[in-house]
Short mmCIF file of C-alpha atoms in Angstrom, two decimals:
data_model
loop_
_atom_site.label_atom_id
_atom_site.label_comp_id
_atom_site.label_asym_id
_atom_site.label_seq_id
_atom_site.Cartn_x
_atom_site.Cartn_y
_atom_site.Cartn_z
CA MET A 1 0.00 0.00 0.00
CA LYS A 2 1.26 3.46 -0.88
CA THR A 3 1.43 6.26 1.66
CA LYS A 4 -0.63 9.32 0.73
CA LEU A 5 1.58 12.43 0.99
CA ILE A 6 -0.16 15.78 1.45
CA LEU A 7 2.02 18.89 1.16
CA VAL A 8 0.55 22.02 2.80
CA GLY A 9 2.39 25.20 1.82
CA GLY A 10 1.61 28.80 2.62
CA PHE A 11 3.25 31.91 4.05
CA LEU A 12 4.34 32.45 7.64
CA GLY A 13 1.54 32.82 10.16
CA VAL A 14 -1.32 31.46 8.04
CA GLY A 15 -2.15 28.58 10.41
CA LYS A 16 -0.45 25.59 8.77
CA THR A 17 0.59 23.97 12.04
CA THR A 18 -2.89 24.33 13.54
CA LEU A 19 -4.29 22.73 10.40
CA LEU A 20 -1.82 19.83 10.55
CA GLY A 21 -2.70 19.13 14.18
CA GLU A 22 -6.45 19.16 13.57
CA ALA A 23 -6.21 17.15 10.35
CA ALA A 24 -4.07 14.52 12.09
CA ARG A 25 -6.56 14.30 14.95
CA ARG A 26 -9.50 13.76 12.59
CA LEU A 27 -7.72 11.22 10.43
CA SER A 28 -6.44 9.28 13.45
CA GLN A 29 -9.99 9.00 14.76
CA THR A 30 -10.88 7.05 11.61
CA GLY A 31 -8.24 4.45 12.46
CA ARG A 32 -5.58 5.57 10.03
CA LYS A 33 -1.93 5.97 10.95
CA VAL A 34 -0.88 9.58 10.38
CA GLY A 35 2.60 11.09 10.29
CA LEU A 36 3.59 14.75 10.25
CA ILE A 37 6.75 16.42 8.93
CA THR A 38 7.79 19.93 9.92
CA ASN A 39 10.46 22.08 8.32
CA ASP A 40 12.53 25.12 9.24
CA GLN A 41 15.81 26.90 8.58
CA ALA A 42 16.98 25.96 12.11
CA SER A 43 16.14 23.51 14.89
CA GLU A 44 14.29 24.34 18.15
CA LEU A 45 10.97 24.58 16.29
CA VAL A 46 7.74 25.37 18.14
CA ASP A 47 5.72 23.52 15.49
CA THR A 48 7.51 20.25 16.20
CA VAL A 49 7.22 20.56 19.98
CA TYR A 50 3.51 21.39 19.67
CA LEU A 51 2.64 18.59 17.26
CA GLU A 52 4.51 16.06 19.41
CA GLN A 53 2.13 16.97 22.23
CA THR A 54 -0.71 15.52 20.12
CA GLY A 55 0.80 12.04 20.22
CA THR A 56 1.24 11.91 16.44
CA GLU A 57 4.47 10.61 14.87
CA VAL A 58 6.44 13.75 13.95
CA SER A 59 9.68 14.15 12.02
CA GLU A 60 11.53 17.42 11.45
CA VAL A 61 13.75 18.64 8.63
CA SER A 62 15.78 21.54 10.03
CA GLY A 63 18.63 23.62 8.71
CA SER A 64 17.20 23.93 5.20
CA CYS A 65 13.91 23.77 3.32
CA PHE A 66 12.54 20.55 1.80
CA CYS A 67 13.48 21.66 -1.71
CA CYS A 68 17.11 22.45 -0.84
CA ASN A 69 17.49 19.21 1.12
CA PHE A 70 15.38 16.73 -0.81
CA PRO A 71 17.33 13.73 0.59
CA GLY A 72 16.61 15.01 4.11
CA PHE A 73 12.92 15.21 3.28
CA MET A 74 12.93 11.61 2.07
CA GLU A 75 14.76 10.55 5.25
CA ALA A 76 11.99 12.20 7.28
CA ILE A 77 9.38 10.22 5.34
CA ASP A 78 11.34 7.01 5.97
CA HIS A 79 11.56 7.89 9.68
CA VAL A 80 7.79 8.25 9.94
CA ASN A 81 7.33 4.94 8.11
CA ALA A 82 10.08 3.09 10.01
CA HIS A 83 7.93 0.88 12.26
CA LYS A 84 4.67 0.76 10.34
CA PRO A 85 4.05 2.66 7.10
CA ALA A 86 1.74 5.60 7.59
CA ASP A 87 -1.52 5.72 5.69
CA ILE A 88 -1.16 9.48 5.37
CA ILE A 89 1.76 11.88 5.88
CA ILE A 90 1.11 15.62 5.98
CA ALA A 91 4.19 17.79 5.45
CA GLU A 92 4.55 21.51 6.13
CA PRO A 93 7.38 23.27 4.24
CA VAL A 94 9.05 26.47 5.43
CA GLY A 95 6.59 29.36 5.22
CA SER A 96 8.81 31.43 2.94
CA CYS A 97 9.24 28.64 0.37
CA THR A 98 7.74 28.54 -3.10
CA ASP A 99 8.40 26.71 -6.39
CA LEU A 100 7.32 23.51 -4.60
CA SER A 101 5.67 22.02 -7.67
CA ALA A 102 8.96 22.10 -9.60
CA THR A 103 11.30 21.18 -6.74
CA ILE A 104 9.27 18.73 -4.61
CA LEU A 105 6.16 17.40 -6.33
CA GLN A 106 7.64 16.62 -9.76
CA PRO A 107 10.67 14.69 -8.42
CA LEU A 108 8.42 12.83 -5.97
CA LYS A 109 6.13 11.75 -8.81
CA GLU A 110 9.02 10.61 -10.99
CA LYS A 111 11.26 8.95 -8.43
CA PHE A 112 8.97 7.59 -5.70
CA ALA A 113 5.70 6.68 -7.42
CA ASP A 114 6.14 3.10 -6.20
CA LYS A 115 5.71 4.02 -2.51
CA LEU A 116 4.06 7.46 -2.41
CA SER A 117 0.75 8.72 -3.72
CA VAL A 118 1.26 12.47 -3.94
CA ALA A 119 -1.78 14.65 -3.22
CA PRO A 120 -2.53 17.94 -4.98
CA LEU A 121 -0.45 20.83 -3.64
CA SER A 122 -2.46 22.70 -1.01
CA VAL A 123 -1.51 26.30 -0.23
CA LEU A 124 -3.00 27.87 2.88
CA VAL A 125 -3.55 31.63 2.93
CA ASP A 126 -4.67 34.25 5.46
CA PRO A 127 -7.82 36.04 4.20
CA ARG A 128 -6.51 39.49 5.10
CA GLN A 129 -3.24 38.97 3.27
CA LEU A 130 -5.10 37.42 0.35
CA THR A 131 -7.42 40.41 0.07
CA ASP A 132 -4.46 42.77 0.14
CA ILE A 133 -2.67 40.83 -2.61
CA LEU A 134 -5.82 40.77 -4.75
CA ASP A 135 -6.11 44.54 -4.29
CA GLY A 136 -2.58 44.98 -5.66
CA ARG A 137 -0.89 45.71 -2.34
CA THR A 138 1.85 43.79 -0.47
CA ALA A 139 -0.04 42.58 2.63
CA GLY A 140 2.27 44.62 4.86
CA LEU A 141 5.29 42.70 3.60
CA HIS A 142 8.45 43.70 1.79
CA PRO A 143 7.63 43.60 -1.97
CA SER A 144 9.92 40.60 -2.47
CA ALA A 145 8.27 38.71 0.39
CA ALA A 146 4.86 39.51 -1.10
CA TYR A 147 6.22 38.12 -4.38
CA ILE A 148 6.80 34.78 -2.62
CA LEU A 149 3.24 34.76 -1.29
CA ARG A 150 1.84 35.43 -4.76
CA LYS A 151 3.98 32.67 -6.31
CA GLN A 152 2.77 30.22 -3.66
CA LEU A 153 -0.79 30.90 -4.77
CA GLU A 154 0.12 30.75 -8.45
CA GLU A 155 1.49 27.19 -8.22
CA ALA A 156 -1.24 25.77 -5.96
CA ASP A 157 -3.55 22.96 -7.01
CA LEU A 158 -5.78 23.75 -4.04
CA ILE A 159 -5.92 27.26 -2.56
CA VAL A 160 -7.21 26.96 1.00
CA ILE A 161 -8.42 30.20 2.58
CA ASN A 162 -7.99 29.80 6.34
CA LYS A 163 -9.40 31.75 9.31
CA THR A 164 -12.93 32.01 7.93
CA ASP A 165 -14.02 32.48 11.55
CA LEU A 166 -12.78 36.09 11.11
CA LEU A 167 -15.16 36.73 8.18
CA THR A 168 -18.88 36.83 7.49
CA PRO A 169 -20.27 34.06 5.25
CA LEU A 170 -20.85 36.64 2.49
CA ALA A 171 -17.27 37.90 2.73
CA VAL A 172 -16.01 34.30 2.44
CA GLU A 173 -18.00 33.71 -0.75
CA ILE A 174 -16.83 36.98 -2.31
CA LEU A 175 -13.21 36.18 -1.49
CA LYS A 176 -13.51 32.65 -2.90
CA LYS A 177 -14.94 34.05 -6.14
CA ARG A 178 -12.18 36.67 -6.49
CA THR A 179 -9.51 34.05 -5.77
CA ALA A 180 -10.90 31.63 -8.35
CA GLU A 181 -10.94 34.39 -10.96
CA GLU A 182 -7.33 35.39 -10.22
CA TRP A 183 -5.93 31.83 -10.15
CA PRO A 184 -8.27 29.76 -12.37
CA LEU A 185 -6.00 26.68 -12.41
CA ALA A 186 -6.62 26.06 -8.71
CA SER A 187 -9.66 24.82 -6.81
CA VAL A 188 -10.55 27.13 -3.93
CA TYR A 189 -11.61 26.01 -0.45
CA ALA A 190 -12.44 28.01 2.67
CA ILE A 191 -11.80 26.61 6.14
CA SER A 192 -11.18 27.50 9.75
CA ALA A 193 -8.44 25.32 11.19
CA LYS A 194 -9.41 26.77 14.57
CA THR A 195 -13.11 25.79 14.54
CA GLY A 196 -12.89 22.91 12.07
CA GLU A 197 -15.34 24.46 9.62
CA GLY A 198 -14.69 23.29 6.04
CA LEU A 199 -11.92 20.85 6.97
CA ALA A 200 -13.85 17.74 5.95
CA ALA A 201 -14.35 18.96 2.38
CA TRP A 202 -10.69 19.96 1.97
CA LEU A 203 -9.40 16.70 3.49
CA HIS A 204 -11.64 14.64 1.21
CA GLU A 205 -10.38 16.50 -1.87
CA ALA A 206 -6.74 16.24 -0.79
CA GLN A 207 -7.06 12.48 -0.32
CA GLN A 208 -9.24 11.56 -3.29
CA ARG A 209 -8.34 13.92 -6.11
CA SER A 210 -5.74 12.81 -8.63
CA GLY A 211 -3.28 15.20 -10.19
CA ALA A 212 -0.55 16.72 -8.04
CA GLY A 213 1.64 19.59 -9.17
CA THR A 214 -0.44 20.11 -12.29
CA HIS A 215 1.31 23.35 -13.22
CA LEU A 216 4.54 25.25 -12.59
CA ALA A 217 5.09 28.86 -11.57
CA GLU A 218 7.75 31.00 -13.20
CA VAL A 219 9.92 32.04 -10.27
CA ASP A 220 12.66 34.69 -10.34
CA TYR A 221 15.18 33.27 -7.85
CA ASP A 222 16.84 36.65 -7.27
CA THR A 223 13.55 38.11 -6.06
CA TYR A 224 12.77 34.89 -4.19
CA ALA A 225 16.13 35.02 -2.39
CA GLU A 226 15.63 38.66 -1.44
CA GLY A 227 12.13 37.89 -0.12
CA GLU A 228 13.53 35.29 2.26
CA ALA A 229 16.57 37.35 3.26
CA VAL A 230 14.57 40.40 4.42
CA LEU A 231 13.39 38.36 7.41
CA GLY A 232 15.44 37.66 10.50
CA TRP A 233 14.84 34.11 11.82
CA LEU A 234 15.26 33.28 15.49
CA ASN A 235 14.74 29.94 17.27
CA ALA A 236 15.47 29.55 20.97
CA THR A 237 14.95 27.17 23.87
CA ILE A 238 14.97 28.71 27.35
CA GLU A 239 14.88 26.92 30.70
CA LEU A 240 12.69 28.71 33.27
CA GLN A 241 12.69 28.39 37.05
CA SER A 242 10.50 30.10 39.64
CA GLN A 243 8.98 29.70 43.07
CA GLY A 244 5.56 29.30 41.48
CA ALA A 245 5.05 31.31 38.30
CA ASP A 246 1.87 31.51 36.28
CA TRP A 247 3.33 30.26 32.99
CA ASP A 248 0.29 31.19 30.90
CA THR A 249 0.53 34.82 32.02
CA LEU A 250 4.28 34.84 31.35
CA GLY A 251 3.71 33.61 27.80
CA ARG A 252 1.03 36.20 27.13
CA ASN A 253 3.12 39.04 28.54
CA LEU A 254 6.23 38.03 26.59
CA LEU A 255 4.34 37.91 23.29
CA ASN A 256 2.72 41.28 23.95
CA SER A 257 6.10 42.80 24.83
CA LEU A 258 7.71 41.47 21.67
CA ARG A 259 4.81 42.69 19.54
CA SER A 260 5.16 46.15 21.07
CA ARG A 261 8.93 46.25 20.45
CA PHE A 262 8.62 45.16 16.82
CA GLY A 263 5.68 47.49 16.26
CA SER A 264 7.65 50.47 17.57
CA LEU A 265 10.18 49.83 14.79
CA ASN A 266 7.49 49.27 12.13
CA ALA A 267 9.01 45.83 11.58
CA ALA A 268 6.64 43.47 9.76
CA ILE A 269 6.02 40.27 11.72
CA GLY A 270 5.91 37.01 9.80
CA HIS A 271 5.12 35.22 13.02
CA VAL A 272 6.23 34.99 16.63
CA LYS A 273 5.40 31.68 18.32
CA LEU A 274 6.08 30.31 21.75
CA LEU A 275 5.32 27.13 23.64
CA ILE A 276 5.85 26.72 27.37
CA ALA A 277 5.85 23.10 28.55
CA THR A 278 5.62 21.88 32.16
CA ASP A 279 4.75 18.60 33.85
CA GLN A 280 1.17 19.91 34.03
CA GLY A 281 0.75 20.60 30.31
CA TYR A 282 1.64 23.30 27.84
CA VAL A 283 0.55 26.71 26.63
CA ILE A 284 1.08 27.78 23.02
CA GLY A 285 0.67 31.27 21.64
CA ASN A 286 1.44 33.31 18.55
CA ILE A 287 1.18 36.69 16.91
CA THR A 288 1.24 37.24 13.15
CA GLY A 289 1.19 41.02 12.91
CA ALA A 290 1.70 44.12 15.00
CA LYS A 291 -2.04 44.87 15.04
CA ASP A 292 -3.36 41.32 15.28
CA SER A 293 -4.87 39.97 18.46
CA LEU A 294 -2.85 37.46 20.42
CA ASP A 295 -3.85 33.82 20.00
CA ILE A 296 -3.07 31.68 23.03
CA ARG A 297 -4.35 28.18 23.77
CA GLU A 298 -4.10 25.40 26.37
CA SER A 299 -2.47 25.88 29.79
CA ALA A 300 0.90 25.13 31.38
CA GLY A 301 -0.43 25.89 34.85
CA THR A 302 1.82 27.15 37.62
CA GLY A 303 4.99 25.69 39.02
CA ARG A 304 8.71 25.85 39.55
CA LYS A 305 10.11 24.64 36.22
CA ALA A 306 9.21 25.09 32.57
CA GLN A 307 10.79 25.00 29.15
CA LEU A 308 10.11 27.81 26.70
CA THR A 309 10.52 27.31 22.94
CA LEU A 310 10.41 30.58 21.00
CA ASN A 311 10.43 31.25 17.24
CA ALA A 312 10.38 34.69 15.62
CA ARG A 313 10.29 35.66 11.94
CA VAL A 314 10.50 39.44 11.72
CA GLN A 315 11.51 41.85 8.98
CA MET A 316 14.79 43.10 10.47
CA GLU A 317 18.46 42.22 10.65
CA PRO A 318 19.18 39.07 12.70
CA ASP A 319 21.50 40.92 15.13
CA LEU A 320 18.76 43.37 16.09
CA LEU A 321 16.18 40.60 16.38
CA GLU A 322 18.44 38.65 18.72
CA GLU A 323 19.13 41.76 20.81
CA ILE A 324 15.43 42.52 21.27
CA VAL A 325 14.51 38.94 22.17
CA LYS A 326 17.34 38.70 24.72
CA GLU A 327 16.28 42.02 26.29
CA GLU A 328 12.67 40.89 26.65
CA ILE A 329 13.71 37.52 28.08
CA ALA A 330 15.91 39.36 30.60
CA LYS A 331 12.88 41.40 31.70
CA VAL A 332 11.08 38.17 32.55
CA GLN A 333 13.55 37.72 35.40
CA ALA A 334 12.19 40.84 37.08
CA ASP A 335 9.20 38.67 38.03
CA LYS A 336 11.43 36.43 40.17
CA ILE A 337 11.91 33.97 37.34
CA THR A 338 15.31 32.65 36.30
CA ALA A 339 15.61 32.36 32.54
CA THR A 340 18.57 30.43 31.13
CA ILE A 341 19.04 30.36 27.37
CA ALA A 342 19.88 26.77 26.44
CA VAL A 343 19.93 27.28 22.67
CA LEU A 344 19.54 30.39 20.54
CA LYS A 345 20.00 30.53 16.79
CA CYS A 346 19.46 33.68 14.77
CA LEU A 347 20.05 33.89 11.03
CA LYS A 348 19.16 35.25 7.64
CA PRO A 349 18.17 32.50 5.14
CA GLY A 350 20.61 31.91 2.32
CA ARG A 351 19.77 31.81 -1.38
CA PRO A 352 17.48 28.88 -2.31
CA ASN A 353 19.43 26.15 -4.10
CA PRO A 354 17.03 23.25 -4.74
CA THR A 355 18.26 19.68 -5.14
CA TYR A 356 15.98 19.28 -8.16
CA ARG A 357 14.09 21.79 -10.26
CA TYR A 358 11.90 20.40 -13.02
CA GLY A 359 10.89 22.46 -16.04
CA THR A 360 8.08 20.14 -17.13
CA ILE A 361 5.17 18.33 -15.50
CA VAL A 362 5.72 14.64 -14.69
CA GLY A 363 2.89 12.25 -15.52
#
């Protein structure tokens, strides 16, 4: 039996990880074995830590994107399938990646058709960013980063508008119609990964429809490289100790402080995510823009020890991003909390250099 592989692309902060977690939960309830693969330019990834909390088999490709480390991606698939082959694997590429049809889907179809059934390429998109792009603006991003977002949509087999819980039903229908007119080669779905609305229809299509990577986007790699490089990327793991801190409040306050600092510099936020884990549970939170409301879920409770995983993707130089994060972490200690940085990596992504890049459609 072949493993169904579903690739879910989309820009930073659109809700891909939330979607993966909910999709895995639903599919597992039907008795199928599900595996998840995360991806980032560095290790210490909130997405991986969060998805592992769900009890699903998770593998991570860190240090490069799937397309620039295709062998690493295949190793991750093999890891998920090591004990018992998964019925379905859902993989989430780096949020600033595009050209996935040419660099991932076509080589998969040609080289691994004997063990993988590749699903249509799904691209998740935030409705506010989508509206801005359709209106000819840049969604608050650097023009080259907005170029990446547009190319992601251009190559999609399935465009999946997320966060419909933020819109009226009429607004959803209007946005679906505009999207279908702009990118007629794609089928358009509207979902809320948060509430579950629309997920069943998208999941059914992703599993049953044939034809993956049915078209290629023309991508200017100079613009693509600039779009990735305008963002500073920071991943950190911090050990926390206290006499009895409220970890949920700490997480909320830290995210609000970081949002305020970045906002004061007019620095566009791709996303800032954190997860605080304790022996009582975990709290996960994120912000995706200076004006967006904070999303925080679950609870880590109170206690003496916790581990904080923090990821930030912000439009600024890595040195400044690292400085701001360290300053805000230091302020946490004013609340009688000891914060020890175990790992901190801050970087600017290098130029994309895919293992494969096909110029024609396979099959």
